[in-house]
Amino acid sequence: MIGIFGGSFDPLHRGHINSMLSVGHALNLSQVICIPAHQTPNRPMTEGPTPAERLEMTKEGLKPQSYLITVDDREVRRGGISYTVDTLESLRQDYPDEELFLIIGMDQFVNFSQWRDYEKILKLTHLAVTSRPDFEFPQGLEDLPVDLQDKVDVFDGKEALLHNGSKIVFVQLQDVAVSATEIRRRYRQNLPTAKFVTPEVDAYIREKGLYQAGQSKVDNFENFTQFCMAVLENRNGINIQGFDLREAQSLSEYTLVCSGTSTRHASSLAEAVIKAVKEEYGLWPLNVEGQKEGRWVVIDYGSLIVHVFYDFVRLEYRLEELWQAQKGVKALTFQSPLPQSSVITQR
Ligand code: ATP
């Protein structure tokens, strides 16, 4: 029996290693194949290591576990968006007679029925679902994702047997509360990371200078903020307000807030900023949160954080009032006209 563990590993951390080792042990797997994605579906483009660097970092990081775990480069070689179903089909050809267990965290399992061809995935493999802090294991059939419920024959709270003969096994970990997003932030802010990444991965990150605040492409963050404000204005963003936080106690130097008339409008405003900044500055954000939902999208450019709200949600938080109440915060006056190259025609 072979375990399959995919992810972006940006970077590989102790939570990933713990998951592979614990499931390997609990299910008595002969091998776990760890497969770094070329590009994970639905993940926004961000600044950071190339797929080849993530692959190399994962290989370096898993050398001490080579007795159980092998790192496979098929998704990086395939390029494009890495759909698990394609990977499983190719693994099936390599291992026609093996039982495969796709290992995923509970955070992934809750959305599993939105994965491309998830029904086919369930024919190709069993699932091993691991615990993650803040996510509860299902207790009964009615707690399983709705689309899966009618595919289950029996569920005893630990293992669900499906009509098609596959099973979903739930494996409780000694949880390591860590996410790659948090680790990237820690590297950018020069905070300790030893609790979250192993020495091998840390050495690789430092040698390659990964996850540094991506400031090199922006020489003046005030102009950069003005540029983002202009993009939002051009797309009919509502009540755009920028702030200089350099003399305030804050993690970023500048911030701006804007809203859209709907969650869709907010998502498209965020998308417009990301696209225009990429075109004008050649820069992807360091991190993006909430873009799909469009209620409160946070685009992190290191020294500038952009908040795009659905206007209704913005009223709940009133961030600008919090900032204005802080000592040293200066409101920016919107001045820069949008450079010609970045004028976006309205859709
Ligand atoms: P990000 O914060 O960028 O989303 P991540 O570490 O959650 O990163 P991936 O590297 O794509 O994301 O995760 C790959 C797999 O590892 C997923 O199945 C995820 O559920 C699982 N995973 C991630 N962190 C942990 C953890 N701390 N414990 C157990 N499983 C984890």
XYZ file of C-alpha atoms and ligand atoms in Angstrom:
378
model
C 0.000 0.000 0.000
C 1.359 3.344 -1.095
C 0.515 6.824 0.211
C 0.397 9.841 -2.103
C 0.880 13.299 -0.657
C 0.569 16.378 -2.866
C 0.818 20.081 -2.146
C 2.644 23.231 -3.044
C 5.219 22.797 -0.257
C 5.921 26.494 -0.285
C 7.802 25.606 1.893
C 7.775 21.989 3.079
C 7.156 22.129 6.847
C 6.976 19.911 9.906
C 3.179 19.568 9.531
C 3.638 17.921 6.123
C 6.361 15.568 7.362
C 4.325 14.661 10.429
C 1.331 13.871 8.241
C 3.262 11.585 5.864
C 5.059 9.736 8.684
C 1.973 9.339 10.863
C -0.249 8.057 8.050
C 2.587 5.807 6.869
C 2.752 4.327 10.341
C -1.004 4.162 11.022
C -1.796 2.407 7.721
C 1.422 0.437 7.513
C 2.286 1.872 4.095
C 5.319 0.526 2.273
C 6.061 3.920 0.761
C 4.778 7.500 0.629
C 5.211 9.398 -2.630
C 5.376 13.126 -2.099
C 4.504 15.150 -5.201
C 5.116 18.906 -5.272
C 2.603 20.658 -7.536
C 3.616 22.778 -10.479
C 0.669 25.010 -9.723
C -2.115 24.167 -7.274
C -5.619 24.790 -8.667
C -7.296 27.942 -7.271
C -4.138 29.224 -5.671
C -3.413 32.849 -6.567
C -0.049 33.595 -8.187
C 2.382 34.943 -5.611
C 6.034 35.952 -5.504
C 8.213 33.131 -4.345
C 10.267 30.138 -5.372
C 9.881 28.572 -8.796
C 8.285 25.117 -9.062
C 11.786 23.687 -9.642
C 13.019 25.323 -6.427
C 10.048 23.993 -4.426
C 10.771 20.540 -5.817
C 14.445 20.743 -4.886
C 13.608 22.113 -1.431
C 11.169 19.239 -0.874
C 13.804 16.709 -1.964
C 16.399 18.223 0.367
C 13.903 18.433 3.219
C 12.814 14.807 2.950
C 16.264 13.196 2.664
C 16.219 12.145 6.352
C 12.925 10.286 5.718
C 14.084 8.547 2.529
C 13.463 5.149 4.187
C 9.711 5.805 3.691
C 9.213 8.900 1.533
C 10.223 9.471 -2.075
C 9.771 12.763 -3.896
C 8.259 12.557 -7.363
C 8.682 15.278 -9.998
C 5.844 14.358 -12.383
C 3.653 17.392 -11.653
C 6.516 19.854 -12.040
C 7.582 18.118 -15.265
C 4.004 18.150 -16.577
C 3.753 21.923 -16.015
C 0.493 23.926 -15.993
C -2.137 23.502 -13.311
C -1.602 20.298 -11.368
C -4.845 18.369 -11.161
C -4.701 15.437 -8.773
C -6.835 13.299 -11.065
C -4.194 13.480 -13.833
C -1.445 12.588 -11.398
C -3.378 9.624 -10.038
C -4.069 8.323 -13.527
C -0.383 8.343 -14.335
C 0.482 6.747 -10.975
C -2.083 4.038 -11.661
C -0.155 3.131 -14.794
C 3.086 2.902 -12.822
C 1.481 0.911 -9.987
C -1.381 -1.050 -11.589
C -1.863 -3.483 -8.715
C -1.053 -1.394 -5.629
C -3.633 0.025 -3.269
C -3.141 3.800 -3.247
C -4.065 6.151 -0.402
C -4.281 9.838 -1.249
C -3.343 11.690 1.956
C -5.051 15.040 2.471
C -5.680 17.297 5.451
C -9.173 17.819 6.852
C -9.003 21.417 5.521
C -8.854 19.974 2.008
C -11.398 17.242 2.599
C -14.200 19.700 3.428
C -13.997 20.986 -0.173
C -13.097 17.678 -1.738
C -16.215 17.417 -3.903
C -15.109 20.611 -5.671
C -11.896 18.985 -6.877
C -11.805 18.259 -10.583
C -13.239 14.785 -11.278
C -13.417 13.904 -7.596
C -15.565 10.861 -8.359
C -12.871 9.521 -10.654
C -10.282 10.240 -7.956
C -12.291 8.055 -5.586
C -12.164 5.228 -8.099
C -8.403 5.520 -8.498
C -7.508 5.719 -4.823
C -8.615 5.479 -1.214
C -8.401 8.645 0.872
C -6.514 9.074 4.139
C -7.795 12.257 5.760
C -5.689 13.728 8.559
C -6.755 16.018 11.374
C -5.849 19.711 11.308
C -6.326 22.183 14.127
C -9.631 24.097 13.782
C -11.220 21.336 11.704
C -13.418 18.665 13.301
C -13.508 15.103 12.047
C -16.983 14.010 10.945
C -18.794 11.990 13.603
C -21.625 10.643 11.472
C -22.731 10.369 7.866
C -24.459 13.755 7.996
C -21.112 15.477 8.795
C -19.479 14.248 5.586
C -19.419 16.673 2.630
C -22.965 16.581 1.205
C -21.915 15.295 -2.231
C -20.178 12.308 -0.665
C -22.994 11.205 1.613
C -24.883 9.164 -0.984
C -21.691 7.384 -2.047
C -21.106 5.847 1.375
C -22.200 2.357 2.391
C -21.079 2.374 6.016
C -19.365 4.970 8.179
C -18.324 4.173 11.747
C -16.714 7.543 12.516
C -13.232 6.281 11.601
C -13.611 4.734 8.209
C -16.187 5.225 5.439
C -16.698 2.415 2.940
C -17.916 3.636 -0.427
C -20.215 1.859 -2.900
C -17.364 1.685 -5.416
C -15.150 -0.325 -3.030
C -12.848 2.554 -2.046
C -12.616 3.834 1.498
C -11.978 7.046 3.360
C -9.903 6.578 6.501
C -9.577 9.315 9.114
C -6.206 9.529 10.845
C -5.781 11.577 14.007
C -2.356 13.267 14.113
C -0.433 14.724 16.994
C -1.238 18.007 15.333
C 1.487 20.428 14.346
C -0.277 23.787 14.184
C 1.527 25.410 11.289
C 0.785 26.571 7.780
C 3.097 27.511 4.938
C 1.495 30.972 4.774
C 2.531 31.640 8.368
C 6.071 30.412 7.696
C 6.513 32.668 4.664
C 5.393 35.598 6.781
C 7.872 34.645 9.508
C 10.786 34.548 7.056
C 9.803 37.945 5.671
C 9.678 39.399 9.159
C 12.839 37.640 10.322
C 11.006 35.765 13.071
C 12.155 32.352 14.349
C 11.066 29.403 12.211
C 12.879 26.414 13.726
C 9.673 25.130 15.302
C 8.033 24.901 11.879
C 10.699 23.909 9.340
C 13.542 21.409 9.581
C 17.227 22.486 9.394
C 17.508 21.119 5.831
C 14.644 23.251 4.568
C 15.827 26.280 6.514
C 19.308 25.940 4.998
C 17.832 25.770 1.497
C 15.623 28.826 2.055
C 18.528 30.873 3.379
C 20.948 29.746 0.690
C 18.517 30.738 -2.067
C 17.300 33.857 -0.255
C 13.659 32.751 -0.547
C 10.742 34.557 1.140
C 12.495 37.903 1.535
C 10.279 41.006 1.462
C 10.000 41.468 -2.312
C 10.924 45.132 -2.310
C 13.567 45.127 -4.983
C 11.111 45.728 -7.817
C 9.505 48.719 -6.101
C 11.756 51.643 -5.307
C 9.090 53.989 -3.930
C 6.177 52.468 -2.048
C 4.291 55.753 -1.837
C 4.121 55.908 -5.631
C 3.297 52.230 -5.675
C 0.372 52.850 -3.312
C -0.801 55.727 -5.505
C -0.577 53.432 -8.509
C -2.821 50.830 -6.828
C -5.276 53.571 -5.825
C -5.401 54.723 -9.442
C -6.126 51.200 -10.673
C -8.981 50.893 -8.177
C -10.353 54.319 -9.119
C -10.253 53.325 -12.767
C -12.356 50.255 -11.951
C -14.953 52.241 -9.985
C -13.707 51.206 -6.547
C -15.688 52.930 -3.788
C -14.244 55.201 -1.093
C -10.558 54.528 -1.764
C -8.395 55.574 1.153
C -4.621 55.236 1.460
C -2.536 55.614 4.600
C 1.126 56.182 5.358
C 1.907 54.023 8.398
C 5.654 54.581 8.531
C 5.457 56.485 11.776
C 2.835 54.231 13.313
C 3.258 50.824 14.933
C 2.485 48.630 11.979
C 3.836 45.709 10.021
C 3.514 47.456 6.660
C 4.581 50.962 5.644
C 1.495 51.750 3.624
C -2.002 50.430 3.446
C -5.066 51.168 1.450
C -8.697 50.250 1.666
C -11.371 50.276 -0.988
C -14.677 48.569 -1.587
C -16.782 47.125 -4.331
C -20.562 47.137 -4.673
C -20.723 43.332 -4.524
C -18.456 40.410 -3.675
C -17.963 39.957 -7.406
C -16.949 43.562 -7.863
C -14.538 43.296 -4.904
C -12.946 40.149 -6.387
C -12.560 41.804 -9.760
C -11.055 44.956 -8.190
C -8.475 42.777 -6.449
C -7.786 40.934 -9.670
C -7.326 44.250 -11.512
C -4.746 45.437 -8.964
C -2.823 42.161 -9.117
C -2.808 42.214 -12.919
C -1.841 45.891 -13.282
C 0.955 45.598 -10.707
C 2.311 42.545 -12.475
C 2.281 44.414 -15.791
C 3.750 47.643 -14.474
C 6.194 46.335 -11.850
C 6.642 42.667 -12.782
C 5.559 41.760 -9.270
C 3.145 39.171 -7.900
C 1.819 39.669 -4.356
C 3.525 37.876 -1.475
C 0.166 36.575 -0.399
C -3.515 36.945 -1.274
C -6.400 35.971 0.971
C -10.148 35.900 0.364
C -10.123 36.598 -3.351
C -12.536 33.855 -4.292
C -15.149 34.898 -1.736
C -14.726 38.634 -2.380
C -15.914 39.688 1.082
C -12.555 40.967 2.317
C -9.605 40.457 -0.001
C -6.158 41.143 1.443
C -3.318 41.589 -1.051
C 0.063 41.617 0.629
C 2.894 43.413 -1.164
C 5.120 43.511 1.927
C 5.430 47.278 2.461
C 1.902 47.815 1.138
C -1.184 45.890 2.176
C -4.293 46.409 0.053
C -7.716 45.643 1.554
C -10.605 45.314 -0.874
C -13.997 44.824 0.742
C -17.504 44.150 -0.335
C -18.792 47.501 0.933
C -21.347 45.897 3.233
C -18.602 43.896 5.000
C -16.333 46.958 5.236
C -18.924 48.649 7.445
C -18.591 45.828 9.963
C -14.855 46.368 10.453
C -14.290 50.080 9.778
C -10.537 49.567 9.457
C -9.899 53.137 8.380
C -11.352 54.427 11.626
C -8.989 52.166 13.585
C -6.013 53.384 11.589
C -6.991 57.036 11.835
C -7.210 56.728 15.605
C -3.576 55.537 15.738
C -0.705 57.921 16.436
C 1.543 58.698 13.468
C -0.877 57.528 10.738
C -1.176 59.948 7.804
C -3.938 59.833 5.219
C -2.641 59.963 1.650
C -4.120 62.316 -0.876
C -4.804 60.552 -4.112
C -2.709 62.211 -6.805
C -1.024 60.003 -9.348
C -2.685 59.654 -12.700
C -2.625 56.086 -13.943
C 0.339 55.517 -16.268
C -0.878 55.137 -19.839
C 0.354 51.571 -20.121
C -1.886 50.517 -17.261
C -5.180 52.087 -18.216
C -7.625 49.233 -18.074
C -10.680 49.425 -20.236
C -13.869 48.872 -18.318
C -15.590 45.598 -18.933
P -0.714 27.252 2.689
O -0.656 27.876 4.056
O 0.143 27.958 1.668
O -2.100 26.934 2.212
P -0.313 24.488 3.420
O 0.887 24.017 4.147
O -1.630 24.470 4.114
O 0.034 25.885 2.851
P 0.085 22.743 1.092
O 1.574 22.770 1.115
O -0.504 22.899 -0.260
O -0.567 23.804 2.029
O -0.476 21.461 1.821
C -0.397 20.183 1.282
C -1.139 19.212 2.137
O -0.627 19.274 3.456
C -2.648 19.457 2.257
O -3.312 18.205 2.158
C -2.798 20.014 3.657
O -4.045 19.679 4.215
C -1.673 19.321 4.384
N -1.168 20.099 5.507
C -0.703 21.353 5.488
N -0.339 21.766 6.719
C -0.557 20.718 7.547
C -0.406 20.507 8.968
N 0.054 21.455 9.764
N -0.748 19.302 9.467
C -1.242 18.336 8.651
N -1.434 18.470 7.329
C -1.094 19.641 6.776
